C-alpha positions in Angstrom: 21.7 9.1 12.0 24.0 8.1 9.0 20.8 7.1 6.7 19.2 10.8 7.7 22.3 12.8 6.4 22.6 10.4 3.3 19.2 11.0 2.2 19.5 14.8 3.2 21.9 14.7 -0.2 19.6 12.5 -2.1 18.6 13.4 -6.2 15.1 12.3 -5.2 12.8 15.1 -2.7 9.6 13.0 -2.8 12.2 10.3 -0.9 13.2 12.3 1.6 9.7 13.4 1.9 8.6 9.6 2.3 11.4 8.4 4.5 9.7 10.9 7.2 6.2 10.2 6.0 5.7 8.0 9.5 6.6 11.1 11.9 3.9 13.1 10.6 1.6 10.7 9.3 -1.9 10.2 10.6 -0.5 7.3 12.7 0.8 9.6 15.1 -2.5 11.5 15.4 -4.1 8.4 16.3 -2.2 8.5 19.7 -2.9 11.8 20.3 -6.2 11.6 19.9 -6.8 7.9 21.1 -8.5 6.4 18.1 -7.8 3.3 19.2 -10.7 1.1 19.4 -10.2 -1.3 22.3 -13.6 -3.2 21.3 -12.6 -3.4 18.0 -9.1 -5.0 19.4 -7.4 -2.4 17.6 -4.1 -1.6 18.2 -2.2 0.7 15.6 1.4 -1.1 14.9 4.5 1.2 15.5 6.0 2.2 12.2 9.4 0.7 13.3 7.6 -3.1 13.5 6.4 -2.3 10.2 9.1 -1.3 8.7 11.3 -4.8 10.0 8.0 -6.1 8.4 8.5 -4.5 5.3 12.4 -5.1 4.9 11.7 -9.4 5.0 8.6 -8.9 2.2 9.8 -6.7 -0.4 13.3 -7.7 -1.0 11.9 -10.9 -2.7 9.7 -8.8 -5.2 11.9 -8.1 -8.0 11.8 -11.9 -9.2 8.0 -11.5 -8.8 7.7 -8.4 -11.2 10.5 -9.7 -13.8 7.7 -12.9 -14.0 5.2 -10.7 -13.9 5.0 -7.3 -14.1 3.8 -6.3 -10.9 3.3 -7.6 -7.4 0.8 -7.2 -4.9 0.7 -6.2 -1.1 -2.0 -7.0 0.9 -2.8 -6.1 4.6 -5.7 -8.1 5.6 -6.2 -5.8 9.2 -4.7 -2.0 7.4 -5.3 -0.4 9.9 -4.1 3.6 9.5 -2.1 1.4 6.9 1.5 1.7 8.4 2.4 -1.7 7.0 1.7 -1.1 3.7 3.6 2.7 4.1 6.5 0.8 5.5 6.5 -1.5 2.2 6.0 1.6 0.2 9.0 3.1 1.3 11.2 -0.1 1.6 10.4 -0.6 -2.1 11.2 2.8 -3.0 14.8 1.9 -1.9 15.1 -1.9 -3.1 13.3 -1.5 -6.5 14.2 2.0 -7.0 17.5 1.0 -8.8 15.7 -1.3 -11.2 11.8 -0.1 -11.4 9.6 2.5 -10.4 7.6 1.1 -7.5 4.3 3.4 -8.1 4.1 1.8 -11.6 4.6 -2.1 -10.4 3.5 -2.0 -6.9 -0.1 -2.6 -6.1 -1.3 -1.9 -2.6 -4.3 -3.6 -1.0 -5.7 -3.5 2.4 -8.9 -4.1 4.2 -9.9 -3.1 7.8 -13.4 -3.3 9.8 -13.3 -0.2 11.0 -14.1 2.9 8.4 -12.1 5.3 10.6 -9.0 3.1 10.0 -9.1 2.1 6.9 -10.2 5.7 5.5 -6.6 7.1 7.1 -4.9 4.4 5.3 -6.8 5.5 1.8 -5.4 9.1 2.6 -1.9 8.0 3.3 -1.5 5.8 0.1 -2.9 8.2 -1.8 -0.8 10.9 -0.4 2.0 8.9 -0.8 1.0 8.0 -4.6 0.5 4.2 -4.0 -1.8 2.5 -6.4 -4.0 0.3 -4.8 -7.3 0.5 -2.7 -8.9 -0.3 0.5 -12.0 -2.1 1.0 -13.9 -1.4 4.5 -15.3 -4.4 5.8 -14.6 -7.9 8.0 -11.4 -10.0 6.1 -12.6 -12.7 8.2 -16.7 -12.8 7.1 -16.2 -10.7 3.8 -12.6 -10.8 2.6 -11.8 -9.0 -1.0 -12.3 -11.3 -3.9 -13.2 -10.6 -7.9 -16.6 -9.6 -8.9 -17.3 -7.9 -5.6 -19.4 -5.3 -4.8 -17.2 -1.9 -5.2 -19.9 -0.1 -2.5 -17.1 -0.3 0.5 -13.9 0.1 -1.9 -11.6 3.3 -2.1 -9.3 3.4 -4.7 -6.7 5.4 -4.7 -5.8 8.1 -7.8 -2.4 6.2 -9.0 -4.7 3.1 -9.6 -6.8 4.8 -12.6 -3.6 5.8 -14.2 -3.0 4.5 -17.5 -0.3 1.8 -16.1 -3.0 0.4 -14.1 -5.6 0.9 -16.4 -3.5 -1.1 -19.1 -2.9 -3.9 -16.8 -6.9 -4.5 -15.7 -7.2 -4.9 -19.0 -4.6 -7.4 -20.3 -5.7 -9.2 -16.9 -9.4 -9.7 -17.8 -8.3 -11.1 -21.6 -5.8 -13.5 -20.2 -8.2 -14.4 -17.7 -10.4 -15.0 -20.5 -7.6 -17.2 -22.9 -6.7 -19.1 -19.8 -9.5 -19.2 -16.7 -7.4 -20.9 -14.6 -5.0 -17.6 -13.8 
């Protein structure tokens, strides 16, 4: 493909390296090994849907960031977290030009099954996504402030001082203004 032999030429390695992060991700092993949990309902999406998925949510972001500062992806059912892989690499080549996406990207997702969402807390952290996962039912106990942090996995990128700098200005304007 024409996309393949650009990027073969690209400045960037950890790019090429992410554009062909779905063939050898955990996703695939999940085939393989039939992970799939049809009691659960679980059905891993093809990296291709997410990636369509991806290319209709993140080209609206960089208004979002200008306002402010960062913007948030969340995936309610993660999964092995191909959605939020997909956004991670369709943001590294939309906001790439203007902003490093590790720095104002923040990547959430939540799944019922620990299996699941434990591959997607790999991948993202792999990948260098700041974010977490929470394991537990969206539906009966969705992710909300002043939770319990027992079934969260945060991912290194989120402790790093970006991050860390951000929690903090958030908990003082929530404080000035309780209505953010």
């Amino acid at each position: 493909m024409a996309w393949q032999s650009w990027l073969s030429c690209s400045p960037v390695p950890s790019l090429r390296w992410r554009t062909t992060l779905h063939r050898t991700s955990l996703v695939q092993s999940t085939r393989v090994f039939a992970f799939n949990n049809r009691h659960l309902g679980q059905v891993f999406t093809p990296y291709n849907i997410g990636s369509l998925a991806a290319a209709t949510t993140v080209g609206g972001m960089e208004e979002l960031i200008e306002k402010k500062g960062f913007a948030s992806i969340h995936d309610c059912a993660v999964g092995s977290g191909v959605m939020l892989i997909a956004a991670a690499n369709e943001a590294a080549s939309v906001l790439g030009r203007r902003y490093n996406w590790q720095n104002h990207l923040l990547f959430v997702g939540q799944d019922v099954s620990k299996t699941a969402g434990l591959m997607a807390y790999i991948q993202l952290s792999l990948l260098g996504c700041a974010g977490y996962i929470k394991i537990g039912d969206s539906l009966s106990d969705p992710i909300y402030a002043g939770d319990s942090l027992d079934n969260y996995w945060f991912t290194p990128l989120y402790f790093s001082d970006v991050w860390e700098v951000r929690r903090v200005l958030h908990r003082h304007a929530v404080l000035i203004d309780p209505h953010k």
